[in-house]
CSV table of C-alpha atoms in Angstrom, one decimal:
chain,number,residue,atom,x,y,z
A,44,PHE,CA,-47.5,17.1,8.7
A,45,PHE,CA,-50.2,17.3,11.4
A,46,PHE,CA,-49.7,21.1,11.7
A,47,LEU,CA,-49.8,21.5,8.0
A,48,PHE,CA,-53.0,19.6,7.7
A,49,LEU,CA,-54.5,21.6,10.5
A,50,GLY,CA,-53.7,24.9,8.8
A,51,VAL,CA,-55.1,23.9,5.5
A,52,PHE,CA,-58.3,22.6,7.2
A,53,VAL,CA,-58.8,25.9,9.1
A,54,PHE,CA,-58.1,28.0,5.9
A,55,THR,CA,-60.7,25.9,3.9
A,56,ARG,CA,-63.3,26.0,6.7
A,57,THR,CA,-63.0,29.8,7.0
A,58,ALA,CA,-63.2,30.4,3.3
A,59,LEU,CA,-66.4,28.3,3.0
A,60,ALA,CA,-67.9,30.1,5.9
A,61,THR,CA,-67.3,33.5,4.3
A,62,THR,CA,-68.8,32.4,1.0
A,63,THR,CA,-71.9,31.1,2.7
A,64,THR,CA,-72.4,34.4,4.6
A,65,GLN,CA,-72.2,36.4,1.4
A,66,HIS,CA,-74.7,34.1,-0.4
A,67,ARG,CA,-77.2,34.4,2.5
A,68,SER,CA,-77.1,38.2,2.4
A,69,THR,CA,-78.1,38.3,-1.3
A,70,THR,CA,-81.7,39.3,-2.2
A,71,VAL,CA,-83.9,36.5,-3.5
A,72,ILE,CA,-85.3,37.0,-7.1
A,73,PRO,CA,-88.5,35.2,-8.2
A,74,TYR,CA,-88.2,32.7,-11.0
A,75,HIS,CA,-90.5,34.4,-13.5
A,76,SER,CA,-88.7,37.7,-13.0
A,77,TYR,CA,-85.4,35.9,-13.6
A,78,ILE,CA,-86.7,34.4,-16.9
A,79,GLN,CA,-88.0,37.8,-18.1
A,80,THR,CA,-84.8,39.6,-17.3
A,81,LEU,CA,-82.7,36.9,-19.1
A,82,SER,CA,-84.8,37.1,-22.3
A,83,HIS,CA,-84.7,40.9,-22.3
A,84,THR,CA,-80.9,40.7,-21.9
A,85,ASN,CA,-80.5,38.3,-24.8
A,86,LYS,CA,-82.7,40.5,-27.0
A,87,TYR,CA,-80.5,43.6,-26.5
A,88,ARG,CA,-77.3,41.5,-26.8
A,89,VAL,CA,-78.3,40.4,-30.3
A,90,MET,CA,-79.2,44.0,-31.3
A,91,ALA,CA,-76.0,45.5,-30.0
A,92,LYS,CA,-73.7,43.0,-31.6
A,93,GLY,CA,-70.2,44.2,-31.8
A,94,VAL,CA,-70.6,46.5,-28.7
A,95,PRO,CA,-68.2,45.5,-25.9
A,96,LYS,CA,-69.9,44.2,-22.8
A,97,LYS,CA,-69.4,46.2,-19.7
A,98,VAL,CA,-68.0,44.0,-17.0
A,99,LYS,CA,-69.0,44.7,-13.5
A,100,LYS,CA,-66.2,44.9,-11.0
A,101,GLY,CA,-66.4,42.4,-8.1
A,102,THR,CA,-65.8,43.3,-4.5
A,103,PRO,CA,-62.5,42.0,-3.0
A,104,PRO,CA,-62.8,39.4,-0.2
A,105,PRO,CA,-62.5,40.8,3.3
A,106,VAL,CA,-58.8,40.7,4.6
A,107,ASP,CA,-59.7,40.4,8.2
A,108,LYS,CA,-61.5,37.1,7.6
A,109,LEU,CA,-58.5,35.5,5.6
A,110,LEU,CA,-55.9,36.7,8.1
A,111,LYS,CA,-56.5,33.9,10.6
A,112,PRO,CA,-56.1,31.0,8.0
A,113,ALA,CA,-52.9,32.6,6.7
A,114,ILE,CA,-51.4,32.8,10.2
A,115,GLY,CA,-52.3,29.2,10.8
A,116,VAL,CA,-50.6,28.0,7.6
A,117,ALA,CA,-47.4,29.9,8.4
A,118,LEU,CA,-47.3,28.5,11.9
A,119,ALA,CA,-47.9,25.0,10.5
A,120,LEU,CA,-44.9,25.3,8.2
A,121,VAL,CA,-42.6,26.6,10.9
A,122,ALA,CA,-43.7,23.8,13.2
A,123,TYR,CA,-43.0,21.3,10.4
A,124,GLN,CA,-39.5,22.5,9.9
A,125,PHE,CA,-38.8,22.6,13.6
A,126,MET,CA,-40.1,19.0,14.0
A,127,ARG,CA,-38.0,17.9,11.0
A,128,GLY,CA,-34.9,19.3,12.7
A,129,LEU,CA,-35.7,17.6,16.0
A,130,GLY,CA,-36.5,14.3,14.3
A,131,SER,CA,-33.2,14.2,12.4
A,132,GLY,CA,-31.3,12.7,15.4
A,133,ILE,CA,-28.3,15.1,15.0
A,134,ALA,CA,-26.9,16.1,18.4
A,135,ARG,CA,-25.4,19.4,19.2
A,136,ILE,CA,-21.8,19.7,20.7
A,137,SER,CA,-21.8,21.5,24.0
A,138,LEU,CA,-19.0,24.0,24.5
A,139,ILE,CA,-18.8,23.1,28.1
A,140,ASN,CA,-17.9,19.4,27.4
A,141,GLU,CA,-14.1,19.8,26.9
A,142,VAL,CA,-13.6,16.1,26.3
A,143,GLU,CA,-15.9,16.0,23.3
A,144,LEU,CA,-14.5,19.2,22.0
A,145,ARG,CA,-10.9,18.0,22.1
A,146,GLU,CA,-11.9,14.8,20.4
A,147,VAL,CA,-13.8,16.6,17.6
A,148,LEU,CA,-11.2,19.4,17.0
A,149,TYR,CA,-7.9,17.8,17.9
A,150,GLY,CA,-8.5,14.0,17.7
A,151,ASP,CA,-7.6,13.4,21.3
A,152,SER,CA,-9.3,10.4,22.8
A,153,THR,CA,-9.4,10.3,26.6
A,154,SER,CA,-12.0,7.6,26.9
A,155,GLY,CA,-9.5,4.8,26.3
A,156,SER,CA,-11.6,3.1,23.6
A,157,SER,CA,-10.0,2.6,20.2
A,158,SER,CA,-13.3,3.2,18.4
A,159,SER,CA,-13.7,6.8,19.6
A,160,SER,CA,-10.2,7.8,18.5
A,161,ASN,CA,-10.9,6.5,14.9
A,162,ASN,CA,-14.1,8.4,14.4
A,163,ASN,CA,-14.6,11.0,11.7
A,164,TYR,CA,-16.7,14.1,12.5
A,165,VAL,CA,-18.8,16.2,10.1
A,166,VAL,CA,-19.9,19.4,11.9
A,167,LEU,CA,-22.5,22.0,10.8
A,168,CYS,CA,-21.8,25.5,12.1
A,169,GLN,CA,-25.1,26.9,13.3
A,170,SER,CA,-25.8,29.2,16.3
A,171,GLU,CA,-28.1,28.1,19.1
A,172,GLU,CA,-30.2,31.3,18.7
A,173,SER,CA,-30.7,30.7,15.0
A,174,THR,CA,-34.3,29.9,13.9
A,175,ALA,CA,-33.3,28.6,10.5
A,176,PRO,CA,-33.8,24.9,9.9
A,177,ILE,CA,-30.9,22.5,9.6
A,178,SER,CA,-29.4,22.4,6.1
A,179,SER,CA,-31.2,19.9,3.9
A,180,VAL,CA,-27.8,18.9,2.3
A,181,PHE,CA,-26.5,18.1,5.7
A,182,GLN,CA,-29.5,16.1,6.6
A,183,ASP,CA,-29.5,14.2,3.4
A,184,ALA,CA,-25.9,13.3,3.8
A,185,TYR,CA,-26.6,12.1,7.4
A,186,LYS,CA,-29.5,9.9,6.2
A,187,GLU,CA,-27.4,8.3,3.4
A,188,LYS,CA,-24.4,8.0,5.7
A,189,SER,CA,-22.3,6.1,3.1
A,190,THR,CA,-19.0,6.7,5.0
A,191,THR,CA,-18.1,4.4,7.8
A,192,ALA,CA,-17.3,5.6,11.4
A,193,THR,CA,-18.6,9.1,10.6
A,194,ILE,CA,-20.5,11.2,13.2
A,195,PHE,CA,-22.6,14.2,12.3
A,196,ARG,CA,-22.9,17.0,14.8
A,197,VAL,CA,-24.1,20.6,15.0
A,198,MET,CA,-22.0,23.3,16.7
A,199,ASP,CA,-21.9,27.0,17.4
A,200,CYS,CA,-18.6,27.9,15.7
A,201,GLN,CA,-18.7,31.6,16.5
A,202,ALA,CA,-19.0,31.1,20.2
A,203,THR,CA,-15.9,31.3,22.4
A,204,ILE,CA,-14.5,28.1,23.8
A,205,PRO,CA,-13.9,28.6,27.5
A,206,SER,CA,-10.7,26.4,27.6
A,207,THR,CA,-8.9,28.2,24.7
A,208,GLY,CA,-10.5,31.6,24.7
A,209,LYS,CA,-11.0,31.5,20.9
A,210,SER,CA,-13.8,30.4,18.7
A,211,VAL,CA,-13.6,27.6,16.1
A,212,VAL,CA,-13.9,30.3,13.3
A,213,GLU,CA,-10.8,32.2,14.7
A,214,GLU,CA,-8.7,29.1,15.4
A,215,PHE,CA,-9.2,27.2,12.2
A,216,GLN,CA,-10.1,30.0,9.7
A,217,ILE,CA,-13.7,28.9,9.0
A,218,ASP,CA,-15.5,31.1,6.5
A,219,MET,CA,-19.0,31.7,7.9
A,220,LYS,CA,-20.1,33.6,4.7
A,221,GLN,CA,-20.3,30.2,2.9
A,222,ARG,CA,-23.6,28.6,3.4
A,223,PRO,CA,-24.0,25.9,4.7
A,224,THR,CA,-20.8,26.1,6.8
A,225,ILE,CA,-19.6,22.5,7.3
A,226,PHE,CA,-16.1,21.3,8.3
A,227,VAL,CA,-14.7,17.8,8.8
A,228,SER,CA,-12.1,16.3,11.2
A,229,GLY,CA,-10.6,12.9,11.8
A,230,PRO,CA,-7.4,10.9,12.2
A,231,THR,CA,-6.6,11.2,8.4
A,232,LEU,CA,-6.7,15.0,8.6
A,233,PRO,CA,-4.1,17.2,10.4
A,234,LYS,CA,-6.7,19.8,11.5
A,235,PRO,CA,-10.4,20.5,10.9
A,236,THR,CA,-11.0,21.3,7.2
A,237,GLN,CA,-13.9,23.2,5.7
A,238,VAL,CA,-15.9,21.6,2.9
A,239,PRO,CA,-15.6,23.6,-0.3
A,240,GLU,CA,-18.8,25.1,-1.6
A,241,LYS,CA,-18.8,23.1,-4.8
A,242,HIS,CA,-19.4,19.9,-2.8
A,243,LEU,CA,-22.4,21.3,-0.9
A,244,LYS,CA,-25.1,21.2,-3.6
A,245,THR,CA,-26.6,17.9,-2.7
A,246,GLY,CA,-26.2,15.3,0.0
A,247,THR,CA,-24.8,12.8,-2.4
A,248,MET,CA,-22.0,15.2,-3.5
A,249,LEU,CA,-21.2,15.8,0.2
A,250,ASN,CA,-21.0,12.1,0.9
A,251,LYS,CA,-18.7,11.6,-2.1
A,252,TYR,CA,-16.4,14.3,-0.8
A,253,LEU,CA,-16.4,12.7,2.6
A,254,ARG,CA,-15.4,9.3,1.2
A,255,ALA,CA,-12.5,10.8,-0.7
A,256,LYS,CA,-11.3,12.8,2.3
A,257,LEU,CA,-11.9,10.6,5.2
A,258,GLU,CA,-11.7,7.0,4.1
A,259,LYS,CA,-8.4,5.2,3.5
A,260,HIS,CA,-7.7,4.5,-0.1
A,261,ALA,CA,-4.9,3.2,-2.3
A,262,VAL,CA,-1.9,5.5,-2.9
A,263,LYS,CA,-1.5,6.6,-6.4
A,264,ILE,CA,2.1,6.1,-7.9
A,265,GLU,CA,3.2,8.3,-10.7
A,266,THR,CA,7.0,8.7,-10.2
A,267,THR,CA,10.0,6.7,-9.0
A,268,GLN,CA,10.2,8.9,-5.9
A,269,ASP,CA,6.5,8.2,-5.1
A,270,LEU,CA,7.2,4.4,-5.4
A,271,ARG,CA,10.2,4.5,-3.1
A,272,THR,CA,8.9,6.8,-0.4
A,273,LYS,CA,5.3,5.7,-0.3
A,274,CYS,CA,5.7,1.9,-0.9
A,275,LEU,CA,9.2,0.4,-1.1
A,276,SER,CA,10.4,2.1,2.2
A,277,LYS,CA,7.6,0.5,4.1
A,278,ASP,CA,8.1,-2.9,5.8
A,279,VAL,CA,5.3,-4.4,3.7
A,280,CYS,CA,3.7,-2.8,0.7
A,281,ALA,CA,1.2,-4.2,-1.9
A,282,LEU,CA,1.3,-2.7,-5.4
A,283,LEU,CA,-1.6,-3.1,-7.9
A,284,LEU,CA,-0.4,-2.8,-11.5
A,285,LYS,CA,-3.6,-1.7,-13.3
A,286,GLY,CA,-4.1,-2.5,-17.0
A,287,GLY,CA,-5.9,0.7,-17.7
A,288,LYS,CA,-6.9,4.1,-16.3
A,289,LYS,CA,-10.0,2.8,-14.6
A,290,ALA,CA,-10.0,-0.5,-12.8
A,291,PRO,CA,-12.9,-2.9,-13.1
A,292,SER,CA,-15.5,-3.1,-10.4
A,293,HIS,CA,-14.3,-6.4,-8.9
A,294,ILE,CA,-10.8,-4.9,-8.6
A,295,LYS,CA,-12.2,-1.9,-6.7
A,296,ASP,CA,-14.2,-4.2,-4.4
A,297,ALA,CA,-11.1,-6.3,-3.7
A,298,VAL,CA,-9.0,-3.2,-2.9
A,299,SER,CA,-11.7,-1.9,-0.5
A,300,LYS,CA,-11.7,-5.3,1.3
A,301,LEU,CA,-8.0,-5.4,1.5
A,302,LEU,CA,-7.9,-1.9,3.0
A,303,LYS,CA,-10.3,-3.0,5.7
A,304,GLU,CA,-8.7,-6.4,6.3
A,305,TYR,CA,-5.0,-5.2,6.5
A,306,PRO,CA,-5.1,-1.6,7.8
A,307,ASP,CA,-1.4,-1.6,8.6
A,308,VAL,CA,-0.3,-2.6,5.1
A,309,THR,CA,0.3,0.2,2.5
A,310,LEU,CA,-1.6,-0.4,-0.7
A,311,ALA,CA,-0.5,1.5,-3.8
A,312,SER,CA,-1.6,1.4,-7.5
A,313,VAL,CA,0.1,2.4,-10.8
A,314,ASP,CA,-1.4,2.7,-14.3
A,315,THR,CA,0.8,0.4,-16.4
A,316,SER,CA,-1.0,1.3,-19.6
A,317,VAL,CA,1.0,4.5,-19.7
A,318,LEU,CA,3.8,3.8,-17.2
A,319,TYR,CA,6.4,1.0,-17.1
A,320,VAL,CA,7.9,-0.4,-13.9
A,321,LEU,CA,11.5,-1.2,-14.7
A,322,HIS,CA,13.2,-4.1,-12.9
A,323,LEU,CA,9.9,-5.5,-11.9
A,324,GLU,CA,7.7,-6.3,-14.9
A,325,GLU,CA,10.3,-8.8,-16.2
A,326,TYR,CA,9.4,-11.1,-13.2
A,327,LEU,CA,5.6,-10.8,-13.9
A,328,PRO,CA,3.3,-12.0,-16.7
A,329,GLU,CA,3.5,-9.8,-19.8
A,330,PHE,CA,1.4,-6.7,-19.9
A,331,GLN,CA,-2.1,-7.1,-21.4
A,332,LYS,CA,-4.6,-4.2,-21.7
A,333,ASP,CA,-7.3,-4.1,-19.0
A,334,THR,CA,-5.6,-7.0,-17.1
A,335,ALA,CA,-4.3,-6.1,-13.6
A,336,ARG,CA,-1.4,-7.7,-11.8
A,337,PHE,CA,-0.6,-7.7,-8.1
A,338,VAL,CA,2.7,-7.9,-6.2
A,339,VAL,CA,3.7,-7.6,-2.5
A,340,PHE,CA,7.0,-6.1,-1.4
A,341,ARG,CA,8.8,-6.8,1.9
A,342,LYS,CA,11.8,-4.7,2.9
A,343,VAL,CA,15.0,-6.8,3.5
A,344,SER,CA,17.3,-4.1,4.9
A,345,GLY,CA,18.4,-0.5,4.5
A,346,SER,CA,16.5,2.7,4.1
A,347,MET,CA,16.2,5.7,1.8
A,348,GLN,CA,18.9,7.6,3.8
A,349,THR,CA,22.2,6.1,2.5
A,350,THR,CA,25.6,6.9,3.8
A,351,SER,CA,28.5,8.3,1.7
A,352,ASP,CA,30.2,4.9,1.5
A,353,GLY,CA,27.1,3.3,0.1
A,354,GLY,CA,26.1,1.5,3.3
A,355,GLY,CA,22.4,1.2,4.3
A,356,ARG,CA,21.2,0.9,0.7
A,357,LEU,CA,17.5,-0.1,0.5
A,358,ILE,CA,17.0,-3.7,-0.5
A,359,THR,CA,13.6,-5.3,-1.0
A,360,SER,CA,12.0,-8.5,-2.2
A,361,MET,CA,8.7,-9.3,-3.9
A,362,THR,CA,6.2,-12.0,-4.5
A,363,ALA,CA,3.4,-12.0,-7.1
A,364,ALA,CA,-0.2,-13.2,-6.8
A,365,ASP,CA,-1.5,-15.8,-9.3
A,366,HIS,CA,-4.1,-13.4,-10.7
A,367,ALA,CA,-5.7,-10.2,-9.6
A,368,SER,CA,-8.8,-11.1,-7.5
A,369,TYR,CA,-9.6,-10.8,-3.9
A,370,GLY,CA,-8.7,-14.4,-2.9
A,371,PRO,CA,-5.2,-14.6,-4.3
A,372,MET,CA,-4.4,-11.0,-3.4
A,373,SER,CA,-5.5,-11.5,0.2
A,374,ASN,CA,-3.5,-14.8,0.4
A,375,ALA,CA,-0.4,-13.1,-0.9
A,376,VAL,CA,-0.5,-10.4,1.7
A,377,ALA,CA,-1.2,-12.9,4.5
A,378,GLN,CA,1.7,-15.1,3.5
A,379,VAL,CA,4.1,-12.1,3.4
A,380,LEU,CA,3.0,-11.0,6.8
A,381,GLN,CA,3.4,-14.5,8.2
A,382,LYS,CA,6.8,-14.8,6.4
A,383,THR,CA,5.8,-18.0,4.6
A,384,ALA,CA,5.8,-16.7,1.1
A,385,THR,CA,8.6,-17.5,-1.5
A,386,MET,CA,10.2,-14.1,-2.0
A,387,GLN,CA,12.3,-13.0,-5.0
A,388,LYS,CA,15.1,-10.7,-4.0
A,389,LEU,CA,15.4,-7.7,-6.4
A,390,SER,CA,19.0,-6.8,-7.4
A,391,SER,CA,17.9,-3.3,-8.4
A,392,LEU,CA,15.0,-1.2,-7.1
A,393,PRO,CA,12.1,-0.8,-9.4
A,394,GLN,CA,11.8,2.5,-11.3
A,395,ILE,CA,8.9,4.2,-13.0
A,396,LYS,CA,9.3,4.9,-16.7
A,397,THR,CA,7.0,6.0,-19.5
A,398,ARG,CA,5.9,2.9,-21.4
A,399,THR,CA,7.5,2.9,-24.9
A,400,LYS,CA,8.0,0.3,-27.6
A,401,LYS,CA,11.7,0.3,-26.9
A,402,LEU,CA,11.2,-0.7,-23.2
A,403,GLU,CA,8.7,-3.4,-24.3
A,404,GLU,CA,11.1,-4.9,-26.8
A,405,SER,CA,13.9,-4.9,-24.2
A,406,GLU,CA,11.5,-6.7,-21.8
A,407,ARG,CA,10.7,-9.3,-24.4
A,408,ALA,CA,14.4,-9.9,-25.0
A,409,LYS,CA,15.0,-10.4,-21.3
A,410,ARG,CA,12.2,-12.9,-21.1
A,411,GLN,CA,13.6,-14.7,-24.2
A,412,ARG,CA,17.0,-14.9,-22.6
A,413,LYS,CA,15.7,-16.2,-19.4
A,414,ALA,CA,13.6,-18.8,-21.2
A,415,GLU,CA,16.6,-20.0,-23.2
A,416,GLN,CA,18.8,-20.2,-20.0
A,417,LYS,CA,16.2,-22.3,-18.3
A,418,LYS,CA,16.0,-24.5,-21.3
A,419,ARG,CA,19.8,-25.1,-21.4
A,420,GLN,CA,19.8,-25.8,-17.7
A,421,ALA,CA,17.1,-28.4,-18.1
A,422,GLU,CA,18.9,-30.0,-21.0
A,423,SER,CA,22.2,-30.2,-19.2
A,424,SER,CA,20.6,-31.7,-16.1
A,425,SER,CA,18.8,-34.3,-18.1
A,426,SER,CA,22.0,-35.2,-20.1
A,427,SER,CA,24.0,-35.6,-16.9
A,428,SER,CA,21.4,-37.7,-15.3
A,429,SER,CA,21.2,-40.0,-18.4
A,430,SER,CA,25.0,-40.3,-18.5
A,431,SER,CA,25.2,-41.2,-14.9
A,432,SER,CA,22.5,-43.8,-15.3
A,433,SER,CA,24.3,-45.3,-18.3
A,434,GLY,CA,27.6,-45.4,-16.5
A,435,GLY,CA,26.0,-47.2,-13.5
A,436,ALA,CA,24.7,-49.9,-15.9
A,437,GLY,CA,28.2,-50.7,-16.9
A,438,GLY,CA,27.9,-49.6,-20.5
A,439,GLY,CA,31.1,-47.4,-20.3
A,440,SER,CA,29.8,-45.2,-23.1
A,441,GLY,CA,29.6,-42.0,-21.1
A,442,ASP,CA,31.7,-39.0,-21.9
A,443,GLY,CA,35.0,-38.6,-20.0
A,444,ASP,CA,34.3,-35.0,-19.1
A,445,ASP,CA,30.9,-35.8,-17.8
A,446,MET,CA,32.4,-38.6,-15.6
A,447,LYS,CA,35.0,-36.2,-14.2
A,448,GLU,CA,32.4,-33.7,-13.4
A,449,GLU,CA,30.3,-36.4,-11.8
A,450,ARG,CA,33.2,-37.6,-9.6
A,451,ARG,CA,34.0,-34.0,-8.6
A,452,ARG,CA,30.5,-33.4,-7.5
A,453,GLU,CA,30.6,-36.7,-5.6
A,454,ARG,CA,33.8,-35.6,-3.8
A,455,GLU,CA,32.3,-32.3,-2.9
A,456,ARG,CA,29.2,-34.0,-1.5
A,457,ARG,CA,31.3,-36.4,0.6
A,458,ARG,CA,33.5,-33.6,1.8
A,459,ALA,CA,30.4,-31.6,2.8
A,460,GLU,CA,28.9,-34.6,4.7
A,461,HIS,CA,32.2,-35.2,6.5
A,462,ASN,CA,32.6,-31.5,7.5
A,463,ALA,CA,29.0,-31.5,8.8
A,464,ALA,CA,29.4,-34.8,10.7
A,465,HIS,CA,32.7,-33.7,12.4
A,466,ASN,CA,31.8,-30.1,12.8
A,467,VAL,CA,34.7,-29.0,10.6
A,468,LYS,CA,34.8,-25.3,10.1
A,469,PRO,CA,36.2,-23.8,6.8
A,470,LYS,CA,39.6,-22.3,7.3
A,471,THR,CA,40.2,-18.6,6.7
A,472,PRO,CA,42.8,-17.3,4.2
A,473,GLU,CA,45.1,-16.3,7.1
A,474,GLU,CA,45.0,-19.8,8.6
A,475,ILE,CA,45.7,-21.3,5.2
A,476,ALA,CA,48.7,-19.0,4.6
A,477,GLU,CA,50.1,-19.8,8.1
A,478,MET,CA,49.8,-23.5,7.4
A,479,GLU,CA,51.7,-23.1,4.1
A,480,ARG,CA,54.5,-21.2,5.7
A,481,LYS,CA,55.0,-23.9,8.4
A,482,ARG,CA,54.9,-26.6,5.7
A,483,ARG,CA,57.7,-24.9,3.7
A,484,GLU,CA,59.9,-24.5,6.9
A,485,ARG,CA,59.5,-28.2,7.6
A,486,MET,CA,60.5,-29.1,4.0
A,487,GLU,CA,63.6,-26.9,4.2
A,488,GLN,CA,64.7,-28.5,7.5
A,489,GLU,CA,64.3,-32.0,6.1
A,490,ALA,CA,66.1,-31.1,2.9
A,491,ALA,CA,69.0,-29.8,5.0
A,492,LYS,CA,69.2,-33.0,6.9
A,493,TRP,CA,69.3,-35.4,4.0
A,494,ASN,CA,71.1,-33.4,1.3
A,495,VAL,CA,74.6,-35.1,0.5
A,496,ALA,CA,76.9,-33.2,-1.8
A,497,PRO,CA,78.6,-35.1,-4.7
A,498,ASP,CA,82.4,-35.9,-4.6
A,499,ASP,CA,83.3,-33.4,-7.3
A,500,ALA,CA,81.3,-30.5,-5.9
A,501,PRO,CA,83.3,-27.5,-4.6
A,502,PRO,CA,83.1,-26.8,-0.9
A,503,PRO,CA,80.5,-24.3,0.0
A,504,GLU,CA,81.6,-20.9,1.0
A,505,GLY,CA,81.5,-19.9,4.6
A,506,ASP,CA,81.3,-23.6,5.8
A,507,ALA,CA,83.4,-23.8,9.0
A,508,GLY,CA,83.4,-27.6,9.1
A,509,GLY,CA,84.4,-28.2,5.5
A,510,SER,CA,84.2,-31.5,3.8
A,511,TYR,CA,86.8,-34.2,4.0
A,512,THR,CA,88.0,-36.8,1.5
A,513,PHE,CA,89.3,-40.1,2.8
A,514,ASP,CA,93.0,-40.8,1.7
A,515,GLU,CA,94.6,-44.1,2.3
A,516,ASP,CA,98.1,-42.6,2.9
A,517,ASP,CA,96.9,-40.3,5.7
A,518,TYR,CA,94.6,-42.8,7.2
A,519,ASP,CA,97.2,-44.5,9.4
A,520,ASP,CA,98.8,-41.3,10.6
A,521,GLU,CA,95.7,-39.4,11.5
A,522,GLU,CA,93.4,-42.2,12.5
A,523,GLU,CA,92.2,-40.4,15.6
A,524,ASN,CA,91.0,-37.4,13.6
A,525,TYR,CA,88.6,-39.3,11.3
A,526,VAL,CA,85.7,-41.6,11.8
A,527,VAL,CA,86.7,-45.2,11.8
A,528,VAL,CA,85.2,-47.2,8.9
A,529,GLU,CA,85.1,-50.9,9.5
A,530,ASP,CA,85.0,-53.4,6.7
A,531,VAL,CA,82.2,-55.7,7.3
A,532,VAL,CA,82.4,-58.9,5.3
A,533,ASP,CA,79.2,-60.6,4.6
A,534,SER,CA,79.1,-64.3,3.9
A,535,ASP,CA,76.7,-63.8,1.0
A,536,GLN,CA,78.3,-60.7,-0.4
A,537,ASP,CA,82.0,-60.7,0.1
A,538,ASP,CA,82.9,-57.8,-2.2
A,539,GLU,CA,80.2,-55.4,-0.8
A,540,ASP,CA,81.3,-52.5,1.5
A,541,VAL,CA,78.7,-51.5,4.1
A,542,ILE,CA,79.1,-48.0,5.6
A,543,ASP,CA,77.7,-47.3,9.0
A,544,LEU,CA,76.5,-43.8,8.7
A,545,ASP,CA,75.8,-43.5,12.4
């Protein structure tokens, strides 16, 4: 601004000096002669009405006297643009500094600090010999600087890098015909990417492109494959079920805060106004337009690569926030990370379907069945508690089936307490079968000992010992071959025969 003011001042001063010199060289006319000439001119002007007046051509200003002010103005403008570029604070990348080059182009951080490795770079390609000013779009974007952890630099992209022997233009296919030539690099990009020309009209448009390209944002879910690969396969994933195409401002702010607060948690979003999440929405409040819902998934086991026998199947669980705002959403994610949340295990993985009236009706039917089931369970529990209380009071009016069920539950409770107190482990089916086999063997042995055949039963085949019948005629002759049976006479029972089986 100083040089511009100086040029304008010199130009004005020179012009005034030229006008003054010309005025001084003019011949001085007396006053009475001037009046006489003026009246004479008016007289002939009235007489020659309708005759065009002859205009006297003026002499052009001398060029040599205006040349110096013009040069001063031009130098002032050049100096202003140069000072503007110096005052922007944008540093230039040196091709000799290999550490900075590798960090900008390849994302390698050798300084050991975590902050430098997470930086995003916006680089303007401009030669050191160029006299053109720095792009105004680039400078405006640098002044706004709406993206976090973004560093603006200037670099000679056509110069050969000593370490690689190639220039940036050759290695990363940068189009130098596009003006201004700007590329971005960072941890979210695999390699330096040139900014398209449609985003280089204003600094605001460039910053908008940088936010979309460099900043972390929620993953958009549109298919079942997207949901499984981008969300459910992760250890912890948060899913925002939007109630419309565009989320409200407070939801956007909450998502931005969650992305900064939990950088290791994957955050995804799905538009449930046109899509339906099967096997998930039945556990959530019913869909309402423009009302968002928020759930957090935690992987239980398995992965997407399943074996032929069905092993390793992906199993996940979920918990839902009370309502979609920053506080409940942040608390839900924190509780899942700390493993203190109450998780609902999903029997089937969620699927993305197109929202139709048929799906909505089936969801309502499921909700109705669950509500009726809970109602029946509540009624049965209340009736059992009332019957047990009436039986304890001695009324005896309880139902017999309810009493049997109550006694069975009491036995199971006591059995469980006994097993826990004495460290009794439940027996396996093999052990139970072995115990049953041994029990049957013992029963057969005891039956063989105590089984006495009747008198009229035929002798069993293959019995070597046979069975003998006592005969009074043969008793005296073959006494030594039989067991002696003594008649024991009891004083109280004279007619009773007692047999000594031993």
